[in-house]
mmCIF file of C-alpha atoms in Angstrom:
data_model
loop_
_atom_site.group_PDB
_atom_site.id
_atom_site.type_symbol
_atom_site.label_atom_id
_atom_site.label_comp_id
_atom_site.label_asym_id
_atom_site.label_seq_id
_atom_site.Cartn_x
_atom_site.Cartn_y
_atom_site.Cartn_z
ATOM 1 C CA MET A 2 -47.461 -0.702 -4.288
ATOM 2 C CA ASP A 3 -45.877 -2.582 -1.394
ATOM 3 C CA LEU A 4 -42.878 -0.997 0.247
ATOM 4 C CA LEU A 5 -39.539 -2.766 0.071
ATOM 5 C CA PRO A 6 -38.343 -4.373 3.302
ATOM 6 C CA VAL A 7 -36.014 -2.160 5.311
ATOM 7 C CA GLU A 8 -33.223 -4.724 5.014
ATOM 8 C CA ILE A 9 -33.283 -4.534 1.209
ATOM 9 C CA VAL A 10 -33.281 -0.722 1.271
ATOM 10 C CA HIS A 11 -30.256 -0.829 3.562
ATOM 11 C CA GLU A 12 -28.425 -3.190 1.216
ATOM 12 C CA VAL A 13 -29.185 -0.958 -1.789
ATOM 13 C CA LEU A 14 -27.871 2.127 0.008
ATOM 14 C CA LEU A 15 -24.737 0.333 1.198
ATOM 15 C CA HIS A 16 -24.071 -1.005 -2.300
ATOM 16 C CA ALA A 17 -24.480 2.515 -3.742
ATOM 17 C CA ALA A 18 -22.086 3.971 -1.159
ATOM 18 C CA ARG A 19 -19.444 1.293 -1.797
ATOM 19 C CA ALA A 20 -19.717 1.756 -5.568
ATOM 20 C CA LEU A 21 -19.341 5.540 -5.366
ATOM 21 C CA VAL A 22 -16.892 6.124 -2.530
ATOM 22 C CA GLY A 23 -13.734 5.499 -4.585
ATOM 23 C CA GLU A 24 -14.054 7.514 -7.792
ATOM 24 C CA HIS A 25 -17.180 9.569 -6.976
ATOM 25 C CA ARG A 26 -16.836 10.460 -3.326
ATOM 26 C CA LYS A 27 -19.069 13.556 -3.547
ATOM 27 C CA SER A 28 -21.942 11.390 -4.774
ATOM 28 C CA ALA A 29 -21.345 8.943 -1.924
ATOM 29 C CA THR A 30 -21.494 11.878 0.497
ATOM 30 C CA ASN A 31 -24.824 12.934 -1.020
ATOM 31 C CA VAL A 32 -26.194 9.469 -0.292
ATOM 32 C CA ALA A 33 -25.152 9.877 3.344
ATOM 33 C CA LEU A 34 -26.952 13.224 3.604
ATOM 34 C CA VAL A 35 -30.413 11.804 2.809
ATOM 35 C CA CYS A 36 -31.227 11.541 6.512
ATOM 36 C CA SER A 37 -29.568 10.766 9.832
ATOM 37 C CA ASP A 38 -30.455 7.059 9.644
ATOM 38 C CA VAL A 39 -28.829 6.733 6.219
ATOM 39 C CA TYR A 40 -25.818 8.710 7.425
ATOM 40 C CA ASN A 41 -25.330 6.303 10.325
ATOM 41 C CA LEU A 42 -25.739 3.363 7.944
ATOM 42 C CA VAL A 43 -23.170 4.418 5.334
ATOM 43 C CA SER A 44 -20.667 6.223 7.575
ATOM 44 C CA PRO A 45 -18.508 3.078 8.015
ATOM 45 C CA VAL A 46 -18.223 2.952 4.204
ATOM 46 C CA LEU A 47 -17.735 6.685 3.715
ATOM 47 C CA TYR A 48 -15.020 7.001 6.357
ATOM 48 C CA HIS A 49 -13.376 3.582 6.037
ATOM 49 C CA THR A 50 -10.395 5.254 4.307
ATOM 50 C CA LEU A 51 -9.130 8.635 5.480
ATOM 51 C CA VAL A 52 -6.523 10.382 3.311
ATOM 52 C CA VAL A 53 -4.724 13.392 4.765
ATOM 53 C CA SER A 54 -2.471 15.580 2.602
ATOM 54 C CA SER A 55 -1.732 19.257 1.973
ATOM 55 C CA ARG A 56 -4.810 19.389 -0.242
ATOM 56 C CA ASN A 57 -7.206 18.732 2.629
ATOM 57 C CA ASP A 58 -5.375 19.012 5.948
ATOM 58 C CA HIS A 59 -6.992 22.451 6.450
ATOM 59 C CA LYS A 60 -10.303 20.583 6.903
ATOM 60 C CA PHE A 61 -9.012 19.151 10.188
ATOM 61 C CA PRO A 62 -8.479 22.232 12.389
ATOM 62 C CA LEU A 63 -6.711 21.644 15.694
ATOM 63 C CA GLY A 64 -8.998 21.298 18.696
ATOM 64 C CA LYS A 65 -12.048 20.107 16.768
ATOM 65 C CA ASP A 66 -13.487 16.754 17.772
ATOM 66 C CA PHE A 67 -13.425 14.272 14.868
ATOM 67 C CA THR A 68 -14.318 11.225 16.972
ATOM 68 C CA ARG A 69 -17.513 10.633 14.987
ATOM 69 C CA VAL A 70 -15.444 10.266 11.802
ATOM 70 C CA LEU A 71 -12.380 8.560 13.251
ATOM 71 C CA GLN A 72 -14.387 5.778 14.896
ATOM 72 C CA HIS A 73 -15.114 4.401 11.398
ATOM 73 C CA VAL A 74 -11.612 4.767 9.953
ATOM 74 C CA ARG A 75 -9.866 1.484 9.210
ATOM 75 C CA TYR A 76 -7.288 2.739 6.670
ATOM 76 C CA MET A 77 -5.509 6.029 7.315
ATOM 77 C CA HIS A 78 -3.142 7.437 4.706
ATOM 78 C CA ILE A 79 -0.982 10.436 5.601
ATOM 79 C CA SER A 80 1.000 11.912 2.723
ATOM 80 C CA GLY A 81 4.693 11.588 3.379
ATOM 81 C CA THR A 82 6.042 14.950 2.291
ATOM 82 C CA ASP A 83 3.579 17.819 2.463
ATOM 83 C CA THR A 84 1.098 17.178 5.271
ATOM 84 C CA ASN A 85 0.962 19.530 8.238
ATOM 85 C CA SER A 86 2.727 17.382 10.861
ATOM 86 C CA THR A 87 0.907 18.987 13.793
ATOM 87 C CA ILE A 88 -2.471 18.171 12.264
ATOM 88 C CA ALA A 89 -1.360 14.642 11.405
ATOM 89 C CA HIS A 90 -0.180 13.986 14.964
ATOM 90 C CA ASP A 91 -3.434 15.430 16.324
ATOM 91 C CA LEU A 92 -5.572 13.123 14.175
ATOM 92 C CA LEU A 93 -3.488 10.083 15.092
ATOM 93 C CA SER A 94 -3.698 10.932 18.783
ATOM 94 C CA HIS A 95 -7.513 10.745 18.521
ATOM 95 C CA TRP A 96 -7.678 7.682 16.274
ATOM 96 C CA ASN A 97 -8.256 4.695 18.508
ATOM 97 C CA PRO A 98 -9.064 1.633 16.371
ATOM 98 C CA ARG A 99 -10.628 -1.238 18.254
ATOM 99 C CA GLN A 100 -8.597 -4.372 18.801
ATOM 100 C CA GLY A 101 -9.314 -6.798 15.991
ATOM 101 C CA SER A 102 -10.521 -4.059 13.607
ATOM 102 C CA ASN A 103 -7.662 -4.747 11.170
ATOM 103 C CA ALA A 104 -6.629 -1.101 10.949
ATOM 104 C CA PHE A 105 -3.954 -0.101 8.421
ATOM 105 C CA LEU A 106 -1.702 2.944 8.668
ATOM 106 C CA ASP A 107 0.098 4.350 5.626
ATOM 107 C CA ALA A 108 2.275 7.178 6.886
ATOM 108 C CA PRO A 109 5.832 8.467 7.339
ATOM 109 C CA TRP A 110 7.896 6.473 9.798
ATOM 110 C CA ALA A 111 7.832 9.125 12.545
ATOM 111 C CA PHE A 112 4.025 8.946 12.670
ATOM 112 C CA THR A 113 3.931 5.157 12.373
ATOM 113 C CA LYS A 114 6.429 4.591 15.181
ATOM 114 C CA ASP A 115 4.614 6.845 17.655
ATOM 115 C CA PHE A 116 1.222 5.347 16.808
ATOM 116 C CA VAL A 117 2.456 1.772 17.192
ATOM 117 C CA LEU A 118 3.680 2.594 20.703
ATOM 118 C CA LEU A 119 0.079 3.392 21.670
ATOM 119 C CA HIS A 120 -1.886 0.860 19.612
ATOM 120 C CA SER A 121 0.364 -2.121 19.025
ATOM 121 C CA THR A 122 -2.493 -4.636 19.401
ATOM 122 C CA ALA A 123 -5.055 -2.817 17.246
ATOM 123 C CA LEU A 124 -2.953 -2.059 14.160
ATOM 124 C CA ARG A 125 -2.649 -4.928 11.696
ATOM 125 C CA GLY A 126 -0.945 -3.310 8.721
ATOM 126 C CA VAL A 127 1.565 -0.599 7.841
ATOM 127 C CA ARG A 128 3.271 0.884 4.815
ATOM 128 C CA ILE A 129 6.834 1.809 5.680
ATOM 129 C CA ILE A 130 7.979 4.864 3.704
ATOM 130 C CA ASN A 131 11.594 5.850 3.073
ATOM 131 C CA MET A 132 13.262 3.112 5.103
ATOM 132 C CA THR A 133 14.300 -0.479 4.612
ATOM 133 C CA LEU A 134 12.563 -3.549 5.926
ATOM 134 C CA LEU A 135 15.469 -4.401 8.182
ATOM 135 C CA GLN A 136 15.496 -1.023 9.917
ATOM 136 C CA GLY A 137 11.839 -1.293 10.841
ATOM 137 C CA LEU A 138 11.278 -4.944 11.608
ATOM 138 C CA CYS A 139 14.575 -6.560 12.412
ATOM 139 C CA ARG A 140 17.390 -4.212 13.364
ATOM 140 C CA GLY A 141 18.383 -0.914 14.892
ATOM 141 C CA PRO A 142 16.910 1.526 17.429
ATOM 142 C CA ASP A 143 13.712 2.002 15.419
ATOM 143 C CA ARG A 144 12.687 -1.652 15.641
ATOM 144 C CA LEU A 145 8.912 -1.995 15.963
ATOM 145 C CA LEU A 146 7.532 -3.371 19.195
ATOM 146 C CA ASP A 147 7.731 -7.144 19.359
ATOM 147 C CA SER A 148 4.049 -7.389 20.287
ATOM 148 C CA PHE A 149 3.121 -5.455 17.157
ATOM 149 C CA CYS A 150 5.371 -7.513 14.907
ATOM 150 C CA LEU A 151 3.845 -10.736 16.172
ATOM 151 C CA ASN A 152 0.367 -9.546 15.105
ATOM 152 C CA LEU A 153 1.342 -7.780 11.865
ATOM 153 C CA THR A 154 -0.530 -9.252 8.876
ATOM 154 C CA HIS A 155 -0.228 -6.607 6.114
ATOM 155 C CA LEU A 156 2.988 -4.847 5.106
ATOM 156 C CA ILE A 157 4.107 -2.590 2.241
ATOM 157 C CA ALA A 158 7.824 -1.807 2.187
ATOM 158 C CA TYR A 159 10.880 -1.250 0.005
ATOM 159 C CA ILE A 160 13.238 -4.137 -0.658
ATOM 160 C CA PRO A 161 16.544 -3.274 1.036
ATOM 161 C CA ASP A 162 18.607 -1.562 -1.673
ATOM 162 C CA ASP A 163 21.676 -0.516 0.278
ATOM 163 C CA ASP A 164 23.884 -2.752 -1.882
ATOM 164 C CA TRP A 165 22.268 -3.994 -5.097
ATOM 165 C CA SER A 166 25.654 -5.264 -6.250
ATOM 166 C CA ALA A 167 25.896 -7.800 -3.425
ATOM 167 C CA ASP A 168 25.751 -11.551 -3.951
ATOM 168 C CA VAL A 169 22.449 -12.413 -5.640
ATOM 169 C CA SER A 170 21.835 -15.097 -3.016
ATOM 170 C CA ASN A 171 22.198 -12.629 -0.134
ATOM 171 C CA THR A 172 18.563 -12.617 0.993
ATOM 172 C CA ALA A 173 18.956 -13.150 4.716
ATOM 173 C CA TRP A 174 16.608 -10.209 5.260
ATOM 174 C CA VAL A 175 13.708 -12.369 3.993
ATOM 175 C CA HIS A 176 14.228 -14.852 6.820
ATOM 176 C CA GLU A 177 14.640 -12.006 9.325
ATOM 177 C CA MET A 178 11.439 -10.335 8.148
ATOM 178 C CA LEU A 179 9.352 -13.512 8.259
ATOM 179 C CA SER A 180 10.777 -14.380 11.686
ATOM 180 C CA ALA A 181 9.986 -10.909 13.015
ATOM 181 C CA ALA A 182 6.427 -10.999 11.626
ATOM 182 C CA PRO A 183 5.301 -14.651 11.749
ATOM 183 C CA ALA A 184 1.611 -13.776 11.188
ATOM 184 C CA LEU A 185 2.309 -11.897 7.932
ATOM 185 C CA THR A 186 -0.228 -12.845 5.247
ATOM 186 C CA HIS A 187 -0.183 -9.930 2.756
ATOM 187 C CA LEU A 188 3.039 -8.343 1.534
ATOM 188 C CA VAL A 189 3.957 -5.756 -1.090
ATOM 189 C CA LEU A 190 7.650 -5.248 -1.874
ATOM 190 C CA LEU A 191 8.687 -2.160 -3.826
ATOM 191 C CA VAL A 192 11.602 -2.270 -6.279
ATOM 192 C CA VAL A 193 12.248 1.315 -7.369
ATOM 193 C CA VAL A 194 15.384 2.504 -9.208
ATOM 194 C CA GLU A 195 15.627 6.298 -9.388
ATOM 195 C CA GLU A 196 19.077 6.743 -10.947
ATOM 196 C CA PRO A 197 19.395 5.873 -14.671
ATOM 197 C CA GLU A 198 22.185 3.651 -15.942
ATOM 198 C CA GLU A 199 24.114 4.306 -19.170
ATOM 199 C CA SER A 200 21.829 2.202 -21.368
ATOM 200 C CA GLU A 201 18.144 1.295 -21.162
ATOM 201 C CA GLU A 202 18.930 -2.426 -21.145
ATOM 202 C CA SER A 203 21.656 -2.043 -18.501
ATOM 203 C CA GLU A 204 23.056 -5.207 -16.967
ATOM 204 C CA ALA A 205 22.677 -3.494 -13.573
ATOM 205 C CA TYR A 206 18.874 -3.564 -13.964
ATOM 206 C CA VAL A 207 18.959 -7.255 -14.848
ATOM 207 C CA GLN A 208 21.120 -7.941 -11.799
ATOM 208 C CA ILE A 209 18.601 -6.171 -9.579
ATOM 209 C CA ALA A 210 15.814 -8.196 -11.176
ATOM 210 C CA HIS A 211 17.663 -11.458 -10.517
ATOM 211 C CA ARG A 212 18.386 -10.506 -6.894
ATOM 212 C CA SER A 213 14.742 -9.554 -6.359
ATOM 213 C CA SER A 214 13.658 -12.819 -7.981
ATOM 214 C CA HIS A 215 15.871 -14.810 -5.637
ATOM 215 C CA ALA A 216 14.292 -13.036 -2.664
ATOM 216 C CA VAL A 217 10.808 -13.797 -4.009
ATOM 217 C CA ARG A 218 11.670 -17.504 -4.381
ATOM 218 C CA ARG A 219 12.664 -17.629 -0.734
ATOM 219 C CA LEU A 220 9.666 -15.558 0.279
ATOM 220 C CA MET A 221 7.125 -17.795 -1.458
ATOM 221 C CA SER A 222 8.286 -20.776 0.594
ATOM 222 C CA SER A 223 6.335 -19.220 3.457
ATOM 223 C CA THR A 224 3.178 -21.172 4.269
ATOM 224 C CA THR A 225 1.478 -18.222 5.978
ATOM 225 C CA LEU A 226 1.570 -15.780 3.044
ATOM 226 C CA LYS A 227 -1.733 -15.466 1.177
ATOM 227 C CA CYS A 228 -0.709 -12.720 -1.258
ATOM 228 C CA ALA A 229 2.638 -11.271 -2.326
ATOM 229 C CA CYS A 230 3.027 -8.445 -4.823
ATOM 230 C CA LEU A 231 6.288 -7.142 -6.257
ATOM 231 C CA ARG A 232 5.838 -3.590 -7.535
ATOM 232 C CA VAL A 233 8.559 -2.580 -10.013
ATOM 233 C CA ALA A 234 8.979 1.097 -10.918
ATOM 234 C CA GLY A 235 11.442 3.688 -12.138
ATOM 235 C CA HIS A 236 14.299 3.134 -14.599
ATOM 236 C CA ILE A 237 14.362 -0.614 -13.993
ATOM 237 C CA ILE A 238 11.304 -1.073 -16.224
ATOM 238 C CA CYS A 239 12.615 -2.448 -19.526
ATOM 239 C CA ALA A 240 12.200 -5.499 -21.749
ATOM 240 C CA ALA A 241 15.128 -7.352 -20.174
ATOM 241 C CA THR A 242 13.835 -7.085 -16.607
ATOM 242 C CA GLU A 243 10.263 -7.869 -17.642
ATOM 243 C CA ALA A 244 11.568 -11.114 -19.168
ATOM 244 C CA VAL A 245 13.297 -12.029 -15.887
ATOM 245 C CA PHE A 246 10.144 -11.515 -13.838
ATOM 246 C CA ALA A 247 7.877 -13.197 -16.394
ATOM 247 C CA ASP A 248 10.123 -16.280 -16.235
ATOM 248 C CA LEU A 249 9.941 -16.166 -12.435
ATOM 249 C CA VAL A 250 6.125 -16.245 -12.441
ATOM 250 C CA GLU A 251 6.114 -19.167 -14.873
ATOM 251 C CA GLU A 252 8.756 -20.993 -12.830
ATOM 252 C CA LEU A 253 6.990 -20.678 -9.468
ATOM 253 C CA GLN A 254 3.434 -21.148 -10.781
ATOM 254 C CA ASP A 255 2.139 -19.742 -7.513
ATOM 255 C CA VAL A 256 -1.278 -18.059 -7.604
ATOM 256 C CA ARG A 257 -0.371 -16.009 -4.517
ATOM 257 C CA LEU A 258 2.262 -14.013 -6.434
ATOM 258 C CA ARG A 259 1.910 -11.149 -8.862
ATOM 259 C CA ILE A 260 4.495 -8.756 -10.261
ATOM 260 C CA TRP A 261 3.315 -5.326 -11.322
ATOM 261 C CA PHE A 262 5.299 -2.931 -13.487
ATOM 262 C CA ASP A 263 4.010 0.488 -12.444
ATOM 263 C CA PRO A 264 4.478 2.898 -15.387
ATOM 264 C CA ARG A 265 3.319 5.908 -13.384
ATOM 265 C CA LEU A 266 6.628 6.312 -11.549
ATOM 266 C CA THR A 267 8.839 7.413 -14.440
ATOM 267 C CA GLU A 268 10.731 10.489 -15.600
ATOM 268 C CA VAL A 269 7.803 11.296 -17.925
ATOM 269 C CA SER A 270 5.480 11.476 -14.924
ATOM 270 C CA MET A 271 8.149 13.431 -13.079
ATOM 271 C CA SER A 272 8.200 16.077 -15.800
ATOM 272 C CA ILE A 273 4.447 16.512 -15.387
ATOM 273 C CA PHE A 274 4.509 16.800 -11.593
ATOM 274 C CA PHE A 275 7.726 18.841 -11.478
ATOM 275 C CA PRO A 276 7.902 20.957 -14.658
ATOM 276 C CA GLY A 277 11.254 22.582 -15.245
ATOM 277 C CA VAL A 278 13.224 20.125 -13.088
ATOM 278 C CA GLU A 279 15.887 18.663 -15.391
ATOM 279 C CA SER A 280 17.476 16.197 -12.926
ATOM 280 C CA PRO A 281 14.903 14.952 -10.393
ATOM 281 C CA THR A 282 16.331 14.275 -6.952
ATOM 282 C CA VAL A 283 15.536 11.292 -4.751
ATOM 283 C CA ASN A 284 13.159 13.550 -2.826
ATOM 284 C CA CYS A 285 11.261 14.238 -6.071
ATOM 285 C CA TRP A 286 10.858 10.499 -6.648
ATOM 286 C CA ASP A 287 9.664 10.013 -3.068
ATOM 287 C CA ASP A 288 7.205 12.881 -3.453
ATOM 288 C CA LEU A 289 5.772 11.424 -6.656
ATOM 289 C CA ASP A 290 5.494 7.976 -5.077
ATOM 290 C CA ASN A 291 3.620 9.497 -2.148
ATOM 291 C CA ARG A 292 1.263 11.330 -4.508
ATOM 292 C CA LEU A 293 0.534 8.083 -6.334
ATOM 293 C CA ALA A 294 -0.076 6.304 -3.023
ATOM 294 C CA THR A 295 -2.497 9.081 -2.089
ATOM 295 C CA GLU A 296 -4.374 8.676 -5.388
ATOM 296 C CA ASP A 297 -4.581 4.912 -4.905
ATOM 297 C CA SER A 298 -5.887 5.330 -1.356
ATOM 298 C CA LEU A 299 -8.556 7.805 -2.461
ATOM 299 C CA ALA A 300 -9.666 5.461 -5.240
ATOM 300 C CA GLY A 301 -9.717 2.445 -2.921
ATOM 301 C CA ARG A 302 -7.028 0.614 -4.901
ATOM 302 C CA ASP A 303 -4.648 -1.794 -3.257
ATOM 303 C CA HIS A 304 -2.119 -4.408 -4.338
ATOM 304 C CA TRP A 305 -3.597 -7.550 -2.850
ATOM 305 C CA SER A 306 -7.356 -7.576 -3.436
ATOM 306 C CA PRO A 307 -8.308 -9.213 -6.778
ATOM 307 C CA GLU A 308 -11.358 -6.952 -7.054
ATOM 308 C CA GLN A 309 -9.202 -3.847 -6.475
ATOM 309 C CA ARG A 310 -6.141 -4.595 -8.540
ATOM 310 C CA PRO A 311 -3.576 -1.890 -9.300
ATOM 311 C CA PRO A 312 -4.215 0.493 -12.224
ATOM 312 C CA THR A 313 -4.563 -1.549 -15.401
ATOM 313 C CA GLU A 314 -2.150 0.493 -17.523
ATOM 314 C CA GLY A 315 0.723 -1.365 -15.894
ATOM 315 C CA THR A 316 1.838 -4.812 -17.010
ATOM 316 C CA VAL A 317 0.890 -7.440 -14.431
ATOM 317 C CA TYR A 318 2.452 -10.911 -14.432
ATOM 318 C CA GLN A 319 0.383 -13.419 -12.514
ATOM 319 C CA TYR A 320 0.098 -17.191 -12.809
ATOM 320 C CA THR A 321 -3.327 -18.543 -13.745
ATOM 321 C CA ARG A 322 -4.381 -22.165 -13.478
ATOM 322 C CA THR A 323 -7.186 -24.116 -15.085
ATOM 323 C CA ILE A 324 -9.862 -25.587 -12.813
ATOM 324 C CA SER A 325 -12.176 -28.518 -13.451
ATOM 325 C CA ASP A 326 -14.812 -26.623 -15.454
ATOM 326 C CA GLY A 327 -12.206 -25.352 -17.934
ATOM 327 C CA SER A 328 -12.129 -21.766 -16.644
ATOM 328 C CA THR A 329 -9.066 -20.109 -15.201
ATOM 329 C CA VAL A 330 -8.422 -18.595 -11.807
ATOM 330 C CA ALA A 331 -5.704 -16.185 -10.726
#
């Protein structure tokens, strides 16, 4: 029997590694261990995403050289609440993504800020945890470097929530954000309400939904954005707010937009992660959100790739249009 061409064997191995690396990482590692040639072939797939948390930070002892692994990393996720900070800083100090490699860093602000100072031209995306958009991009002493902002293409951040009761049309931060990051193409905005109101269908939740909707309308006027996702979580998830966002999607009819109600960030989930805690604090909510972000990173899920959509148990509102052959496209 004739042997398969080397190119086809390589494609089969790469396909196997990509298929396994998310949910079956141990199997993907076994593929890499076949021989040194296969290891070199699939390493960029195996180490594309590096997740560091309290569950595995002991695997990165200080002083050990991880250059062989870090050279392949394009997405680094550092858990926001329980990671050994010394180890995290050590890994980041040795991670040197090449310019144009589209590296993405998902980490607490202290790590992100220090890393940006060193690699402002190599990093293309960040997830800003526990701070508002305006603090990081537009205002204050922690403003990101201008050179980094000009090249930023991917951003995950919380909608400013310092005053949800303000005028619904008060969305100046959208203009400030887009001005600060003119190359932005992929954006995820998080709308999370931790404190419950008196009733499930509270008018306060509807007001937040309307204010968020107004911001999205202004946001979608951008001609550079390719994908925008609004992730809604916490107590704000109810029939009344879902109706507001569903109407927004139908009104805009923009295939770049999707609104995802994430049911994983709820008090039910909180009771599982923190048994015995009757009144979860804001820190508990942040911790759970970070755990979910860690799970998504390990599984290779993101908010903007159609082939890697968020977990399907959440309701997703997205406009679909009919094309010439009668099929639909999102």
